[in-house]
Amino acid sequence: MSRLKSWKELPLGGLILEAGNARTYKTGDWRTERPQVDKAKCINCFFCWAYCPDASVIVDADRGTMEGFDYDHCKGCGICASVCPKQAITMIPER
């Protein structure tokens, strides 16, 4: 019987079995808080978009505006709220 490899012996990288499969699954179902934007405070700096680890910030590139969030994939981590220079994003309890 062969021994199991330690984490240091595992090869780097990951295996993507089906490219683009994140669009199929709603991964935001387990969050406890959701971001909410106050558009009157938002200056469209796109810090939220740049820092979101799940690409869940929706922007209108033609108008140059932040339009909201993709709640199907947002995990509720709050990074968007923490990087907002105008405190335009607040985290509210999930319904």
PDB file of N, CA and C in Angstrom:
ATOM      1  N   MET A   1       0.846  -1.186   0.000  1.00  0.00           N
ATOM      2  CA  MET A   1       0.000   0.000   0.000  1.00  0.00           C
ATOM      3  C   MET A   1       0.888   1.246   0.000  1.00  0.00           C
ATOM      4  N   SER A   2       0.607   2.190  -0.878  1.00  0.00           N
ATOM      5  CA  SER A   2       1.416   3.405  -0.946  1.00  0.00           C
ATOM      6  C   SER A   2       0.944   4.400   0.112  1.00  0.00           C
ATOM      7  N   ARG A   3       1.865   5.208   0.580  1.00  0.00           N
ATOM      8  CA  ARG A   3       1.506   6.203   1.598  1.00  0.00           C
ATOM      9  C   ARG A   3       0.906   7.432   0.928  1.00  0.00           C
ATOM     10  N   LEU A   4       0.106   8.166   1.675  1.00  0.00           N
ATOM     11  CA  LEU A   4      -0.488   9.402   1.159  1.00  0.00           C
ATOM     12  C   LEU A   4       0.567  10.492   1.087  1.00  0.00           C
ATOM     13  N   LYS A   5       0.448  11.363   0.113  1.00  0.00           N
ATOM     14  CA  LYS A   5       1.375  12.481  -0.019  1.00  0.00           C
ATOM     15  C   LYS A   5       1.041  13.554   1.009  1.00  0.00           C
ATOM     16  N   SER A   6       2.080  14.217   1.491  1.00  0.00           N
ATOM     17  CA  SER A   6       1.845  15.370   2.368  1.00  0.00           C
ATOM     18  C   SER A   6       1.497  16.564   1.489  1.00  0.00           C
ATOM     19  N   TRP A   7       1.018  17.630   2.088  1.00  0.00           N
ATOM     20  CA  TRP A   7       0.630  18.804   1.304  1.00  0.00           C
ATOM     21  C   TRP A   7       1.823  19.403   0.572  1.00  0.00           C
ATOM     22  N   LYS A   8       3.030  19.217   1.105  1.00  0.00           N
ATOM     23  CA  LYS A   8       4.224  19.765   0.463  1.00  0.00           C
ATOM     24  C   LYS A   8       4.600  19.005  -0.814  1.00  0.00           C
ATOM     25  N   GLU A   9       4.107  17.795  -0.947  1.00  0.00           N
ATOM     26  CA  GLU A   9       4.429  16.974  -2.110  1.00  0.00           C
ATOM     27  C   GLU A   9       3.403  17.095  -3.238  1.00  0.00           C
ATOM     28  N   LEU A  10       2.308  17.767  -2.985  1.00  0.00           N
ATOM     29  CA  LEU A  10       1.276  17.915  -4.005  1.00  0.00           C
ATOM     30  C   LEU A  10       1.723  18.900  -5.080  1.00  0.00           C
ATOM     31  N   PRO A  11       1.374  18.655  -6.336  1.00  0.00           N
ATOM     32  CA  PRO A  11       1.758  19.585  -7.401  1.00  0.00           C
ATOM     33  C   PRO A  11       0.987  20.900  -7.291  1.00  0.00           C
ATOM     34  N   LEU A  12       1.611  21.979  -7.726  1.00  0.00           N
ATOM     35  CA  LEU A  12       0.957  23.283  -7.717  1.00  0.00           C
ATOM     36  C   LEU A  12      -0.114  23.337  -8.794  1.00  0.00           C
ATOM     37  N   GLY A  13      -1.128  24.142  -8.544  1.00  0.00           N
ATOM     38  CA  GLY A  13      -2.164  24.343  -9.556  1.00  0.00           C
ATOM     39  C   GLY A  13      -3.446  23.622  -9.209  1.00  0.00           C
ATOM     40  N   GLY A  14      -4.409  23.834 -10.039  1.00  0.00           N
ATOM     41  CA  GLY A  14      -5.708  23.211  -9.842  1.00  0.00           C
ATOM     42  C   GLY A  14      -6.213  22.650 -11.158  1.00  0.00           C
ATOM     43  N   LEU A  15      -7.235  21.871 -11.070  1.00  0.00           N
ATOM     44  CA  LEU A  15      -7.809  21.249 -12.250  1.00  0.00           C
ATOM     45  C   LEU A  15      -9.212  21.789 -12.462  1.00  0.00           C
ATOM     46  N   ILE A  16      -9.437  22.405 -13.593  1.00  0.00           N
ATOM     47  CA  ILE A  16     -10.760  22.914 -13.941  1.00  0.00           C
ATOM     48  C   ILE A  16     -11.400  21.889 -14.864  1.00  0.00           C
ATOM     49  N   LEU A  17     -12.396  21.204 -14.338  1.00  0.00           N
ATOM     50  CA  LEU A  17     -13.036  20.144 -15.118  1.00  0.00           C
ATOM     51  C   LEU A  17     -13.982  20.689 -16.174  1.00  0.00           C
ATOM     52  N   GLU A  18     -14.628  21.800 -15.856  1.00  0.00           N
ATOM     53  CA  GLU A  18     -15.602  22.380 -16.781  1.00  0.00           C
ATOM     54  C   GLU A  18     -15.466  23.901 -16.720  1.00  0.00           C
ATOM     55  N   ALA A  19     -14.819  24.494 -17.686  1.00  0.00           N
ATOM     56  CA  ALA A  19     -14.587  25.940 -17.684  1.00  0.00           C
ATOM     57  C   ALA A  19     -15.908  26.699 -17.686  1.00  0.00           C
ATOM     58  N   GLY A  20     -15.985  27.729 -16.859  1.00  0.00           N
ATOM     59  CA  GLY A  20     -17.177  28.572 -16.813  1.00  0.00           C
ATOM     60  C   GLY A  20     -18.322  28.002 -16.005  1.00  0.00           C
ATOM     61  N   ASN A  21     -18.091  26.956 -15.214  1.00  0.00           N
ATOM     62  CA  ASN A  21     -19.197  26.340 -14.490  1.00  0.00           C
ATOM     63  C   ASN A  21     -19.700  27.175 -13.320  1.00  0.00           C
ATOM     64  N   ALA A  22     -18.987  28.219 -12.923  1.00  0.00           N
ATOM     65  CA  ALA A  22     -19.451  29.069 -11.827  1.00  0.00           C
ATOM     66  C   ALA A  22     -20.737  29.795 -12.193  1.00  0.00           C
ATOM     67  N   ARG A  23     -20.963  30.006 -13.480  1.00  0.00           N
ATOM     68  CA  ARG A  23     -22.203  30.658 -13.908  1.00  0.00           C
ATOM     69  C   ARG A  23     -23.423  29.780 -13.652  1.00  0.00           C
ATOM     70  N   THR A  24     -23.210  28.487 -13.607  1.00  0.00           N
ATOM     71  CA  THR A  24     -24.308  27.537 -13.434  1.00  0.00           C
ATOM     72  C   THR A  24     -24.770  27.439 -11.986  1.00  0.00           C
ATOM     73  N   TYR A  25     -23.868  27.630 -11.045  1.00  0.00           N
ATOM     74  CA  TYR A  25     -24.171  27.409  -9.635  1.00  0.00           C
ATOM     75  C   TYR A  25     -24.323  28.724  -8.884  1.00  0.00           C
ATOM     76  N   LYS A  26     -25.361  28.821  -8.080  1.00  0.00           N
ATOM     77  CA  LYS A  26     -25.558  29.994  -7.224  1.00  0.00           C
ATOM     78  C   LYS A  26     -24.765  29.761  -5.947  1.00  0.00           C
ATOM     79  N   THR A  27     -23.641  30.436  -5.845  1.00  0.00           N
ATOM     80  CA  THR A  27     -22.750  30.209  -4.707  1.00  0.00           C
ATOM     81  C   THR A  27     -22.957  31.220  -3.587  1.00  0.00           C
ATOM     82  N   GLY A  28     -23.890  32.130  -3.735  1.00  0.00           N
ATOM     83  CA  GLY A  28     -24.127  33.138  -2.710  1.00  0.00           C
ATOM     84  C   GLY A  28     -25.239  32.789  -1.743  1.00  0.00           C
ATOM     85  N   ASP A  29     -25.747  31.568  -1.806  1.00  0.00           N
ATOM     86  CA  ASP A  29     -26.891  31.187  -0.979  1.00  0.00           C
ATOM     87  C   ASP A  29     -26.601  31.111   0.515  1.00  0.00           C
ATOM     88  N   TRP A  30     -25.359  30.974   0.920  1.00  0.00           N
ATOM     89  CA  TRP A  30     -25.054  30.752   2.327  1.00  0.00           C
ATOM     90  C   TRP A  30     -24.606  32.006   3.080  1.00  0.00           C
ATOM     91  N   ARG A  31     -24.591  33.158   2.433  1.00  0.00           N
ATOM     92  CA  ARG A  31     -24.103  34.360   3.113  1.00  0.00           C
ATOM     93  C   ARG A  31     -25.077  34.774   4.226  1.00  0.00           C
ATOM     94  N   THR A  32     -24.559  35.500   5.218  1.00  0.00           N
ATOM     95  CA  THR A  32     -25.389  36.001   6.317  1.00  0.00           C
ATOM     96  C   THR A  32     -25.663  37.492   6.184  1.00  0.00           C
ATOM     97  N   GLU A  33     -24.827  38.183   5.399  1.00  0.00           N
ATOM     98  CA  GLU A  33     -25.034  39.612   5.143  1.00  0.00           C
ATOM     99  C   GLU A  33     -24.889  39.862   3.651  1.00  0.00           C
ATOM    100  N   ARG A  34     -25.549  40.926   3.180  1.00  0.00           N
ATOM    101  CA  ARG A  34     -25.453  41.292   1.768  1.00  0.00           C
ATOM    102  C   ARG A  34     -25.080  42.764   1.664  1.00  0.00           C
ATOM    103  N   PRO A  35     -24.305  43.130   0.643  1.00  0.00           N
ATOM    104  CA  PRO A  35     -23.961  44.536   0.460  1.00  0.00           C
ATOM    105  C   PRO A  35     -25.131  45.310  -0.137  1.00  0.00           C
ATOM    106  N   GLN A  36     -25.243  46.555   0.286  1.00  0.00           N
ATOM    107  CA  GLN A  36     -26.262  47.453  -0.260  1.00  0.00           C
ATOM    108  C   GLN A  36     -25.571  48.784  -0.543  1.00  0.00           C
ATOM    109  N   VAL A  37     -25.806  49.342  -1.731  1.00  0.00           N
ATOM    110  CA  VAL A  37     -25.129  50.582  -2.121  1.00  0.00           C
ATOM    111  C   VAL A  37     -26.088  51.759  -2.028  1.00  0.00           C
ATOM    112  N   ASP A  38     -25.567  52.866  -1.513  1.00  0.00           N
ATOM    113  CA  ASP A  38     -26.288  54.142  -1.506  1.00  0.00           C
ATOM    114  C   ASP A  38     -25.754  54.917  -2.705  1.00  0.00           C
ATOM    115  N   LYS A  39     -26.518  54.932  -3.779  1.00  0.00           N
ATOM    116  CA  LYS A  39     -26.046  55.546  -5.032  1.00  0.00           C
ATOM    117  C   LYS A  39     -25.792  57.045  -4.893  1.00  0.00           C
ATOM    118  N   ALA A  40     -26.422  57.690  -3.922  1.00  0.00           N
ATOM    119  CA  ALA A  40     -26.185  59.120  -3.708  1.00  0.00           C
ATOM    120  C   ALA A  40     -24.772  59.370  -3.178  1.00  0.00           C
ATOM    121  N   LYS A  41     -24.198  58.393  -2.472  1.00  0.00           N
ATOM    122  CA  LYS A  41     -22.843  58.527  -1.930  1.00  0.00           C
ATOM    123  C   LYS A  41     -21.770  57.984  -2.878  1.00  0.00           C
ATOM    124  N   CYS A  42     -22.160  57.080  -3.764  1.00  0.00           N
ATOM    125  CA  CYS A  42     -21.203  56.395  -4.637  1.00  0.00           C
ATOM    126  C   CYS A  42     -20.575  57.369  -5.637  1.00  0.00           C
ATOM    127  N   ILE A  43     -19.236  57.336  -5.728  1.00  0.00           N
ATOM    128  CA  ILE A  43     -18.521  58.202  -6.676  1.00  0.00           C
ATOM    129  C   ILE A  43     -18.001  57.401  -7.880  1.00  0.00           C
ATOM    130  N   ASN A  44     -18.416  56.147  -7.993  1.00  0.00           N
ATOM    131  CA  ASN A  44     -18.023  55.277  -9.108  1.00  0.00           C
ATOM    132  C   ASN A  44     -16.507  55.168  -9.264  1.00  0.00           C
ATOM    133  N   CYS A  45     -15.834  54.962  -8.145  1.00  0.00           N
ATOM    134  CA  CYS A  45     -14.380  54.776  -8.171  1.00  0.00           C
ATOM    135  C   CYS A  45     -14.008  53.342  -8.562  1.00  0.00           C
ATOM    136  N   PHE A  46     -14.955  52.430  -8.434  1.00  0.00           N
ATOM    137  CA  PHE A  46     -14.805  51.015  -8.775  1.00  0.00           C
ATOM    138  C   PHE A  46     -13.813  50.262  -7.901  1.00  0.00           C
ATOM    139  N   PHE A  47     -13.518  50.788  -6.716  1.00  0.00           N
ATOM    140  CA  PHE A  47     -12.693  50.024  -5.776  1.00  0.00           C
ATOM    141  C   PHE A  47     -13.405  48.720  -5.431  1.00  0.00           C
ATOM    142  N   CYS A  48     -14.719  48.789  -5.230  1.00  0.00           N
ATOM    143  CA  CYS A  48     -15.501  47.590  -4.897  1.00  0.00           C
ATOM    144  C   CYS A  48     -15.358  46.540  -5.995  1.00  0.00           C
ATOM    145  N   TRP A  49     -15.433  46.961  -7.227  1.00  0.00           N
ATOM    146  CA  TRP A  49     -15.313  46.063  -8.374  1.00  0.00           C
ATOM    147  C   TRP A  49     -13.915  45.446  -8.430  1.00  0.00           C
ATOM    148  N   ALA A  50     -12.894  46.260  -8.202  1.00  0.00           N
ATOM    149  CA  ALA A  50     -11.512  45.788  -8.286  1.00  0.00           C
ATOM    150  C   ALA A  50     -11.171  44.790  -7.181  1.00  0.00           C
ATOM    151  N   TYR A  51     -11.725  44.988  -5.990  1.00  0.00           N
ATOM    152  CA  TYR A  51     -11.369  44.148  -4.850  1.00  0.00           C
ATOM    153  C   TYR A  51     -12.292  42.955  -4.634  1.00  0.00           C
ATOM    154  N   CYS A  52     -13.434  42.901  -5.276  1.00  0.00           N
ATOM    155  CA  CYS A  52     -14.386  41.803  -5.056  1.00  0.00           C
ATOM    156  C   CYS A  52     -13.781  40.475  -5.514  1.00  0.00           C
ATOM    157  N   PRO A  53     -13.608  39.513  -4.597  1.00  0.00           N
ATOM    158  CA  PRO A  53     -13.000  38.240  -4.984  1.00  0.00           C
ATOM    159  C   PRO A  53     -13.911  37.354  -5.830  1.00  0.00           C
ATOM    160  N   ASP A  54     -15.194  37.685  -5.899  1.00  0.00           N
ATOM    161  CA  ASP A  54     -16.135  36.857  -6.653  1.00  0.00           C
ATOM    162  C   ASP A  54     -16.674  37.538  -7.898  1.00  0.00           C
ATOM    163  N   ALA A  55     -16.122  38.696  -8.257  1.00  0.00           N
ATOM    164  CA  ALA A  55     -16.585  39.452  -9.431  1.00  0.00           C
ATOM    165  C   ALA A  55     -18.096  39.652  -9.383  1.00  0.00           C
ATOM    166  N   SER A  56     -18.593  40.025  -8.201  1.00  0.00           N
ATOM    167  CA  SER A  56     -20.035  40.169  -7.995  1.00  0.00           C
ATOM    168  C   SER A  56     -20.532  41.606  -8.058  1.00  0.00           C
ATOM    169  N   VAL A  57     -19.660  42.542  -8.373  1.00  0.00           N
ATOM    170  CA  VAL A  57     -20.077  43.940  -8.508  1.00  0.00           C
ATOM    171  C   VAL A  57     -20.430  44.182  -9.969  1.00  0.00           C
ATOM    172  N   ILE A  58     -21.637  44.667 -10.196  1.00  0.00           N
ATOM    173  CA  ILE A  58     -22.117  44.898 -11.562  1.00  0.00           C
ATOM    174  C   ILE A  58     -21.854  46.349 -11.941  1.00  0.00           C
ATOM    175  N   VAL A  59     -21.157  46.547 -13.048  1.00  0.00           N
ATOM    176  CA  VAL A  59     -20.888  47.899 -13.537  1.00  0.00           C
ATOM    177  C   VAL A  59     -21.438  48.047 -14.953  1.00  0.00           C
ATOM    178  N   ASP A  60     -21.827  49.257 -15.271  1.00  0.00           N
ATOM    179  CA  ASP A  60     -22.235  49.596 -16.637  1.00  0.00           C
ATOM    180  C   ASP A  60     -21.050  50.323 -17.256  1.00  0.00           C
ATOM    181  N   ALA A  61     -20.300  49.622 -18.081  1.00  0.00           N
ATOM    182  CA  ALA A  61     -19.083  50.186 -18.669  1.00  0.00           C
ATOM    183  C   ALA A  61     -19.383  51.367 -19.576  1.00  0.00           C
ATOM    184  N   ASP A  62     -20.508  51.338 -20.257  1.00  0.00           N
ATOM    185  CA  ASP A  62     -20.853  52.438 -21.158  1.00  0.00           C
ATOM    186  C   ASP A  62     -21.125  53.727 -20.392  1.00  0.00           C
ATOM    187  N   ARG A  63     -21.807  53.609 -19.278  1.00  0.00           N
ATOM    188  CA  ARG A  63     -22.133  54.793 -18.468  1.00  0.00           C
ATOM    189  C   ARG A  63     -21.084  55.090 -17.408  1.00  0.00           C
ATOM    190  N   GLY A  64     -20.219  54.125 -17.128  1.00  0.00           N
ATOM    191  CA  GLY A  64     -19.193  54.309 -16.105  1.00  0.00           C
ATOM    192  C   GLY A  64     -19.774  54.359 -14.710  1.00  0.00           C
ATOM    193  N   THR A  65     -20.766  53.502 -14.451  1.00  0.00           N
ATOM    194  CA  THR A  65     -21.428  53.518 -13.147  1.00  0.00           C
ATOM    195  C   THR A  65     -21.481  52.125 -12.535  1.00  0.00           C
ATOM    196  N   MET A  66     -21.461  52.117 -11.221  1.00  0.00           N
ATOM    197  CA  MET A  66     -21.666  50.896 -10.457  1.00  0.00           C
ATOM    198  C   MET A  66     -23.168  50.698 -10.344  1.00  0.00           C
ATOM    199  N   GLU A  67     -23.662  49.539 -10.775  1.00  0.00           N
ATOM    200  CA  GLU A  67     -25.106  49.313 -10.860  1.00  0.00           C
ATOM    201  C   GLU A  67     -25.677  48.451  -9.746  1.00  0.00           C
ATOM    202  N   GLY A  68     -24.836  47.757  -9.011  1.00  0.00           N
ATOM    203  CA  GLY A  68     -25.342  46.891  -7.944  1.00  0.00           C
ATOM    204  C   GLY A  68     -24.498  45.641  -7.809  1.00  0.00           C
ATOM    205  N   PHE A  69     -25.136  44.570  -7.334  1.00  0.00           N
ATOM    206  CA  PHE A  69     -24.409  43.347  -7.021  1.00  0.00           C
ATOM    207  C   PHE A  69     -25.082  42.124  -7.632  1.00  0.00           C
ATOM    208  N   ASP A  70     -24.279  41.152  -7.966  1.00  0.00           N
ATOM    209  CA  ASP A  70     -24.765  39.854  -8.421  1.00  0.00           C
ATOM    210  C   ASP A  70     -24.932  38.994  -7.172  1.00  0.00           C
ATOM    211  N   TYR A  71     -26.134  38.988  -6.629  1.00  0.00           N
ATOM    212  CA  TYR A  71     -26.384  38.273  -5.381  1.00  0.00           C
ATOM    213  C   TYR A  71     -26.378  36.754  -5.549  1.00  0.00           C
ATOM    214  N   ASP A  72     -26.426  36.270  -6.774  1.00  0.00           N
ATOM    215  CA  ASP A  72     -26.323  34.828  -6.986  1.00  0.00           C
ATOM    216  C   ASP A  72     -24.927  34.314  -6.655  1.00  0.00           C
ATOM    217  N   HIS A  73     -23.920  35.186  -6.769  1.00  0.00           N
ATOM    218  CA  HIS A  73     -22.544  34.759  -6.540  1.00  0.00           C
ATOM    219  C   HIS A  73     -21.844  35.486  -5.394  1.00  0.00           C
ATOM    220  N   CYS A  74     -22.403  36.577  -4.900  1.00  0.00           N
ATOM    221  CA  CYS A  74     -21.819  37.320  -3.779  1.00  0.00           C
ATOM    222  C   CYS A  74     -21.851  36.460  -2.519  1.00  0.00           C
ATOM    223  N   LYS A  75     -20.705  36.363  -1.837  1.00  0.00           N
ATOM    224  CA  LYS A  75     -20.617  35.563  -0.616  1.00  0.00           C
ATOM    225  C   LYS A  75     -20.864  36.388   0.643  1.00  0.00           C
ATOM    226  N   GLY A  76     -20.976  37.720   0.498  1.00  0.00           N
ATOM    227  CA  GLY A  76     -21.213  38.565   1.661  1.00  0.00           C
ATOM    228  C   GLY A  76     -19.981  38.798   2.510  1.00  0.00           C
ATOM    229  N   CYS A  77     -18.815  38.781   1.913  1.00  0.00           N
ATOM    230  CA  CYS A  77     -17.566  38.920   2.675  1.00  0.00           C
ATOM    231  C   CYS A  77     -17.361  40.330   3.222  1.00  0.00           C
ATOM    232  N   GLY A  78     -17.934  41.337   2.561  1.00  0.00           N
ATOM    233  CA  GLY A  78     -17.831  42.708   3.043  1.00  0.00           C
ATOM    234  C   GLY A  78     -16.604  43.467   2.585  1.00  0.00           C
ATOM    235  N   ILE A  79     -15.788  42.879   1.738  1.00  0.00           N
ATOM    236  CA  ILE A  79     -14.600  43.579   1.247  1.00  0.00           C
ATOM    237  C   ILE A  79     -15.005  44.850   0.511  1.00  0.00           C
ATOM    238  N   CYS A  80     -16.061  44.779  -0.280  1.00  0.00           N
ATOM    239  CA  CYS A  80     -16.519  45.956  -1.031  1.00  0.00           C
ATOM    240  C   CYS A  80     -16.836  47.116  -0.086  1.00  0.00           C
ATOM    241  N   ALA A  81     -17.487  46.814   1.020  1.00  0.00           N
ATOM    242  CA  ALA A  81     -17.840  47.858   1.990  1.00  0.00           C
ATOM    243  C   ALA A  81     -16.596  48.411   2.676  1.00  0.00           C
ATOM    244  N   SER A  82     -15.633  47.546   2.949  1.00  0.00           N
ATOM    245  CA  SER A  82     -14.440  48.006   3.662  1.00  0.00           C
ATOM    246  C   SER A  82     -13.518  48.862   2.799  1.00  0.00           C
ATOM    247  N   VAL A  83     -13.537  48.687   1.473  1.00  0.00           N
ATOM    248  CA  VAL A  83     -12.653  49.474   0.610  1.00  0.00           C
ATOM    249  C   VAL A  83     -13.324  50.722   0.044  1.00  0.00           C
ATOM    250  N   CYS A  84     -14.607  50.897   0.277  1.00  0.00           N
ATOM    251  CA  CYS A  84     -15.323  52.050  -0.280  1.00  0.00           C
ATOM    252  C   CYS A  84     -14.893  53.340   0.421  1.00  0.00           C
ATOM    253  N   PRO A  85     -14.295  54.288  -0.305  1.00  0.00           N
ATOM    254  CA  PRO A  85     -13.804  55.513   0.332  1.00  0.00           C
ATOM    255  C   PRO A  85     -14.913  56.447   0.810  1.00  0.00           C
ATOM    256  N   LYS A  86     -16.119  56.278   0.325  1.00  0.00           N
ATOM    257  CA  LYS A  86     -17.241  57.141   0.711  1.00  0.00           C
ATOM    258  C   LYS A  86     -18.255  56.436   1.605  1.00  0.00           C
ATOM    259  N   GLN A  87     -17.933  55.221   2.050  1.00  0.00           N
ATOM    260  CA  GLN A  87     -18.851  54.420   2.867  1.00  0.00           C
ATOM    261  C   GLN A  87     -20.238  54.335   2.219  1.00  0.00           C
ATOM    262  N   ALA A  88     -20.254  54.187   0.902  1.00  0.00           N
ATOM    263  CA  ALA A  88     -21.512  54.086   0.162  1.00  0.00           C
ATOM    264  C   ALA A  88     -22.082  52.673   0.203  1.00  0.00           C
ATOM    265  N   ILE A  89     -21.272  51.716   0.626  1.00  0.00           N
ATOM    266  CA  ILE A  89     -21.726  50.325   0.700  1.00  0.00           C
ATOM    267  C   ILE A  89     -21.799  49.908   2.159  1.00  0.00           C
ATOM    268  N   THR A  90     -22.949  49.397   2.549  1.00  0.00           N
ATOM    269  CA  THR A  90     -23.126  48.869   3.901  1.00  0.00           C
ATOM    270  C   THR A  90     -23.554  47.413   3.803  1.00  0.00           C
ATOM    271  N   MET A  91     -23.220  46.663   4.819  1.00  0.00           N
ATOM    272  CA  MET A  91     -23.617  45.261   4.882  1.00  0.00           C
ATOM    273  C   MET A  91     -24.869  45.168   5.744  1.00  0.00           C
ATOM    274  N   ILE A  92     -25.896  44.559   5.185  1.00  0.00           N
ATOM    275  CA  ILE A  92     -27.160  44.409   5.908  1.00  0.00           C
ATOM    276  C   ILE A  92     -27.444  42.918   6.093  1.00  0.00           C
ATOM    277  N   PRO A  93     -28.173  42.562   7.161  1.00  0.00           N
ATOM    278  CA  PRO A  93     -28.479  41.145   7.384  1.00  0.00           C
ATOM    279  C   PRO A  93     -29.249  40.545   6.210  1.00  0.00           C
ATOM    280  N   GLU A  94     -28.895  39.320   5.888  1.00  0.00           N
ATOM    281  CA  GLU A  94     -29.586  38.602   4.821  1.00  0.00           C
ATOM    282  C   GLU A  94     -31.010  38.294   5.269  1.00  0.00           C
ATOM    283  N   ARG A  95     -31.931  38.400   4.357  1.00  0.00           N
ATOM    284  CA  ARG A  95     -33.340  38.117   4.682  1.00  0.00           C
ATOM    285  C   ARG A  95     -33.612  36.650   4.758  1.00  0.00           C
TER     286      ARG A  95
END
